[in-house]
Amino acid sequence: MECTFCKIINKELPAEIHYEDDNMIVFEDINPSAPIHLLIVPKKHIVSVNEMEEEDRDIMGEMFFVARKVAEKLGVKRSGYSLAVNVEKGGGQIVFHIHMHFLCNKKD
Ligand code: AMP
Ligand code: ZN
């Protein structure tokens, strides 16, 4: 498996992990574009939003739920943050394992 995020999930590549459960992992973006830049990544290898199957519907909901948990943990829930999903090369996607960016400039 040549997928960078699967390697992080399998602990074959290092990452600064902020949160992990059975379905999801959250780690720091290696090339941050904000003071806090995390990636919320389902453990299931799904290439992009376009490749999601019917059975994957809950995963997007879980990604938002984990984002909320992380915001609480980091103390940025009220000051605010941005969530983004890039889809396909034209949409800025460079890693083809579905993920959500969590971006934040300041703490509560
Ligand atoms: P996207 O453009 O939505 O595909 O975003 C992929 C993100 O993954 C980029 O912001 C990269 O900086 C980040 N990234 C790539 N490789 C790694 C890695 N090994 N560890 C952490 N973040 C990574
Ligand atoms: Zn993968």
PDB file of C-alpha atoms and ligand atoms in Angstrom:
ATOM      1  CA  MET A   1       0.000   0.000   0.000  1.00  0.00           C
ATOM      2  CA  GLU A   2       1.638   3.221  -1.159  1.00  0.00           C
ATOM      3  CA  CYS A   3      -0.799   5.543   0.613  1.00  0.00           C
ATOM      4  CA  THR A   4       0.943   8.000   2.982  1.00  0.00           C
ATOM      5  CA  PHE A   5      -2.071   8.312   5.293  1.00  0.00           C
ATOM      6  CA  CYS A   6      -2.538   4.507   5.507  1.00  0.00           C
ATOM      7  CA  LYS A   7       1.135   4.325   6.513  1.00  0.00           C
ATOM      8  CA  ILE A   8       0.516   6.881   9.288  1.00  0.00           C
ATOM      9  CA  ILE A   9      -2.591   4.936  10.397  1.00  0.00           C
ATOM     10  CA  ASN A  10      -0.508   1.721  10.480  1.00  0.00           C
ATOM     11  CA  LYS A  11       2.299   3.535  12.371  1.00  0.00           C
ATOM     12  CA  GLU A  12       4.742   2.908   9.524  1.00  0.00           C
ATOM     13  CA  LEU A  13       5.282   6.666   9.207  1.00  0.00           C
ATOM     14  CA  PRO A  14       5.589   9.108  12.134  1.00  0.00           C
ATOM     15  CA  ALA A  15       3.009  11.812  12.806  1.00  0.00           C
ATOM     16  CA  GLU A  16       2.023  14.144  15.635  1.00  0.00           C
ATOM     17  CA  ILE A  17      -1.221  12.404  16.586  1.00  0.00           C
ATOM     18  CA  HIS A  18      -3.821  14.483  18.470  1.00  0.00           C
ATOM     19  CA  TYR A  19      -6.700  12.019  18.563  1.00  0.00           C
ATOM     20  CA  GLU A  20      -7.389   8.405  17.610  1.00  0.00           C
ATOM     21  CA  ASP A  21     -10.315   5.999  17.879  1.00  0.00           C
ATOM     22  CA  ASP A  22     -11.430   2.840  16.053  1.00  0.00           C
ATOM     23  CA  ASN A  23     -12.484   4.703  12.905  1.00  0.00           C
ATOM     24  CA  MET A  24     -10.581   7.970  12.856  1.00  0.00           C
ATOM     25  CA  ILE A  25      -7.134   9.504  13.377  1.00  0.00           C
ATOM     26  CA  VAL A  26      -6.180  13.182  13.708  1.00  0.00           C
ATOM     27  CA  PHE A  27      -2.622  14.386  13.184  1.00  0.00           C
ATOM     28  CA  GLU A  28      -0.713  17.589  12.424  1.00  0.00           C
ATOM     29  CA  ASP A  29      -0.287  18.635   8.806  1.00  0.00           C
ATOM     30  CA  ILE A  30       3.408  18.377   7.889  1.00  0.00           C
ATOM     31  CA  ASN A  31       3.215  21.666   5.968  1.00  0.00           C
ATOM     32  CA  PRO A  32       0.841  23.829   8.045  1.00  0.00           C
ATOM     33  CA  SER A  33      -0.967  26.761   6.495  1.00  0.00           C
ATOM     34  CA  ALA A  34      -2.300  28.049   9.848  1.00  0.00           C
ATOM     35  CA  PRO A  35      -0.958  28.111  13.456  1.00  0.00           C
ATOM     36  CA  ILE A  36      -3.098  25.013  14.108  1.00  0.00           C
ATOM     37  CA  HIS A  37      -3.478  22.772  11.046  1.00  0.00           C
ATOM     38  CA  LEU A  38      -4.680  19.229  11.659  1.00  0.00           C
ATOM     39  CA  LEU A  39      -5.930  16.507   9.337  1.00  0.00           C
ATOM     40  CA  ILE A  40      -8.978  14.455  10.324  1.00  0.00           C
ATOM     41  CA  VAL A  41      -8.617  11.129   8.549  1.00  0.00           C
ATOM     42  CA  PRO A  42     -10.895   8.069   8.488  1.00  0.00           C
ATOM     43  CA  LYS A  43      -8.928   4.834   8.926  1.00  0.00           C
ATOM     44  CA  LYS A  44     -10.792   3.308   5.990  1.00  0.00           C
ATOM     45  CA  HIS A  45      -8.961   4.017   2.743  1.00  0.00           C
ATOM     46  CA  ILE A  46     -11.441   6.004   0.649  1.00  0.00           C
ATOM     47  CA  VAL A  47      -9.786   7.834  -2.244  1.00  0.00           C
ATOM     48  CA  SER A  48     -11.937  10.980  -2.239  1.00  0.00           C
ATOM     49  CA  VAL A  49     -15.476  12.264  -1.673  1.00  0.00           C
ATOM     50  CA  ASN A  50     -16.219  11.047  -5.199  1.00  0.00           C
ATOM     51  CA  GLU A  51     -15.346   7.445  -4.289  1.00  0.00           C
ATOM     52  CA  MET A  52     -17.547   7.272  -1.194  1.00  0.00           C
ATOM     53  CA  GLU A  53     -20.023   4.377  -1.201  1.00  0.00           C
ATOM     54  CA  GLU A  54     -23.451   4.253   0.378  1.00  0.00           C
ATOM     55  CA  GLU A  55     -21.925   2.416   3.379  1.00  0.00           C
ATOM     56  CA  ASP A  56     -19.494   5.335   3.927  1.00  0.00           C
ATOM     57  CA  ARG A  57     -22.189   7.943   4.569  1.00  0.00           C
ATOM     58  CA  ASP A  58     -21.651   7.963   8.341  1.00  0.00           C
ATOM     59  CA  ILE A  59     -17.938   8.644   7.950  1.00  0.00           C
ATOM     60  CA  MET A  60     -18.402  12.274   6.934  1.00  0.00           C
ATOM     61  CA  GLY A  61     -20.656  12.834   9.937  1.00  0.00           C
ATOM     62  CA  GLU A  62     -18.043  11.264  12.176  1.00  0.00           C
ATOM     63  CA  MET A  63     -15.362  13.542  10.731  1.00  0.00           C
ATOM     64  CA  PHE A  64     -17.409  16.591  11.780  1.00  0.00           C
ATOM     65  CA  PHE A  65     -18.041  15.094  15.200  1.00  0.00           C
ATOM     66  CA  VAL A  66     -14.309  14.451  15.710  1.00  0.00           C
ATOM     67  CA  ALA A  67     -13.595  18.031  14.554  1.00  0.00           C
ATOM     68  CA  ARG A  68     -15.842  19.295  17.338  1.00  0.00           C
ATOM     69  CA  LYS A  69     -14.104  17.067  19.899  1.00  0.00           C
ATOM     70  CA  VAL A  70     -10.669  18.279  18.779  1.00  0.00           C
ATOM     71  CA  ALA A  71     -11.801  21.926  18.911  1.00  0.00           C
ATOM     72  CA  GLU A  72     -12.953  21.403  22.483  1.00  0.00           C
ATOM     73  CA  LYS A  73      -9.699  19.678  23.443  1.00  0.00           C
ATOM     74  CA  LEU A  74      -7.569  22.444  21.916  1.00  0.00           C
ATOM     75  CA  GLY A  75      -9.698  25.250  23.408  1.00  0.00           C
ATOM     76  CA  VAL A  76     -10.639  26.804  20.075  1.00  0.00           C
ATOM     77  CA  LYS A  77     -14.337  25.944  20.030  1.00  0.00           C
ATOM     78  CA  ARG A  78     -15.570  29.512  20.559  1.00  0.00           C
ATOM     79  CA  SER A  79     -12.846  31.480  18.790  1.00  0.00           C
ATOM     80  CA  GLY A  80     -13.600  29.469  15.671  1.00  0.00           C
ATOM     81  CA  TYR A  81     -11.939  27.320  13.086  1.00  0.00           C
ATOM     82  CA  SER A  82     -12.264  26.262   9.475  1.00  0.00           C
ATOM     83  CA  LEU A  83     -12.969  22.793   8.074  1.00  0.00           C
ATOM     84  CA  ALA A  84     -12.176  21.967   4.455  1.00  0.00           C
ATOM     85  CA  VAL A  85     -12.227  18.957   2.156  1.00  0.00           C
ATOM     86  CA  ASN A  86     -10.414  19.156  -1.184  1.00  0.00           C
ATOM     87  CA  VAL A  87     -11.736  16.936  -3.967  1.00  0.00           C
ATOM     88  CA  GLU A  88      -9.662  15.855  -6.994  1.00  0.00           C
ATOM     89  CA  LYS A  89      -6.563  17.601  -8.316  1.00  0.00           C
ATOM     90  CA  GLY A  90      -8.624  20.521  -9.596  1.00  0.00           C
ATOM     91  CA  GLY A  91     -10.019  20.984  -6.090  1.00  0.00           C
ATOM     92  CA  GLY A  92      -6.547  21.001  -4.542  1.00  0.00           C
ATOM     93  CA  GLN A  93      -6.387  17.369  -3.405  1.00  0.00           C
ATOM     94  CA  ILE A  94      -2.829  16.011  -3.312  1.00  0.00           C
ATOM     95  CA  VAL A  95      -3.262  13.021  -0.964  1.00  0.00           C
ATOM     96  CA  PHE A  96      -5.791  10.539  -2.308  1.00  0.00           C
ATOM     97  CA  HIS A  97      -7.071   9.216   1.017  1.00  0.00           C
ATOM     98  CA  ILE A  98     -10.107  11.179   2.122  1.00  0.00           C
ATOM     99  CA  HIS A  99      -9.408  13.757   4.866  1.00  0.00           C
ATOM    100  CA  MET A 100     -10.704  16.979   6.366  1.00  0.00           C
ATOM    101  CA  HIS A 101      -8.445  19.957   7.121  1.00  0.00           C
ATOM    102  CA  PHE A 102      -8.895  21.581  10.541  1.00  0.00           C
ATOM    103  CA  LEU A 103      -7.467  25.112  10.468  1.00  0.00           C
ATOM    104  CA  CYS A 104      -7.353  27.593  13.295  1.00  0.00           C
ATOM    105  CA  ASN A 105      -5.628  30.913  14.002  1.00  0.00           C
ATOM    106  CA  LYS A 106      -6.220  31.523  17.679  1.00  0.00           C
ATOM    107  CA  LYS A 107      -7.382  30.036  20.952  1.00  0.00           C
ATOM    108  CA  ASP A 108     -10.562  30.884  22.895  1.00  0.00           C
TER     109      ASP A 108
HETATM  110  P1  AMP B   1      -4.925  17.895   0.296  1.00  0.00           P
HETATM  111  O1  AMP B   1      -4.359  18.994  -0.537  1.00  0.00           O
HETATM  112  O2  AMP B   1      -6.307  18.180   0.793  1.00  0.00           O
HETATM  113  O3  AMP B   1      -4.803  16.526  -0.342  1.00  0.00           O
HETATM  114  O4  AMP B   1      -4.048  17.889   1.605  1.00  0.00           O
HETATM  115  C1  AMP B   1      -3.070  16.951   1.906  1.00  0.00           C
HETATM  116  C2  AMP B   1      -2.301  17.481   3.068  1.00  0.00           C
HETATM  117  O5  AMP B   1      -1.530  16.425   3.603  1.00  0.00           O
HETATM  118  C3  AMP B   1      -1.333  18.632   2.729  1.00  0.00           C
HETATM  119  O6  AMP B   1      -1.694  19.780   3.465  1.00  0.00           O
HETATM  120  C4  AMP B   1       0.032  18.080   3.140  1.00  0.00           C
HETATM  121  O7  AMP B   1       0.850  19.049   3.734  1.00  0.00           O
HETATM  122  C5  AMP B   1      -0.341  16.969   4.111  1.00  0.00           C
HETATM  123  N1  AMP B   1       0.623  15.881   4.226  1.00  0.00           N
HETATM  124  C6  AMP B   1       1.217  15.197   3.213  1.00  0.00           C
HETATM  125  N2  AMP B   1       2.020  14.241   3.709  1.00  0.00           N
HETATM  126  C7  AMP B   1       1.930  14.311   5.055  1.00  0.00           C
HETATM  127  C8  AMP B   1       2.518  13.583   6.132  1.00  0.00           C
HETATM  128  N3  AMP B   1       3.391  12.574   5.933  1.00  0.00           N
HETATM  129  N4  AMP B   1       2.192  13.947   7.397  1.00  0.00           N
HETATM  130  C9  AMP B   1       1.329  14.961   7.633  1.00  0.00           C
HETATM  131  N5  AMP B   1       0.730  15.665   6.655  1.00  0.00           N
HETATM  132  C10 AMP B   1       1.028  15.357   5.384  1.00  0.00           C
HETATM  133 ZN    ZN B   2      -4.942   5.318   2.484  1.00  0.00          ZN
END
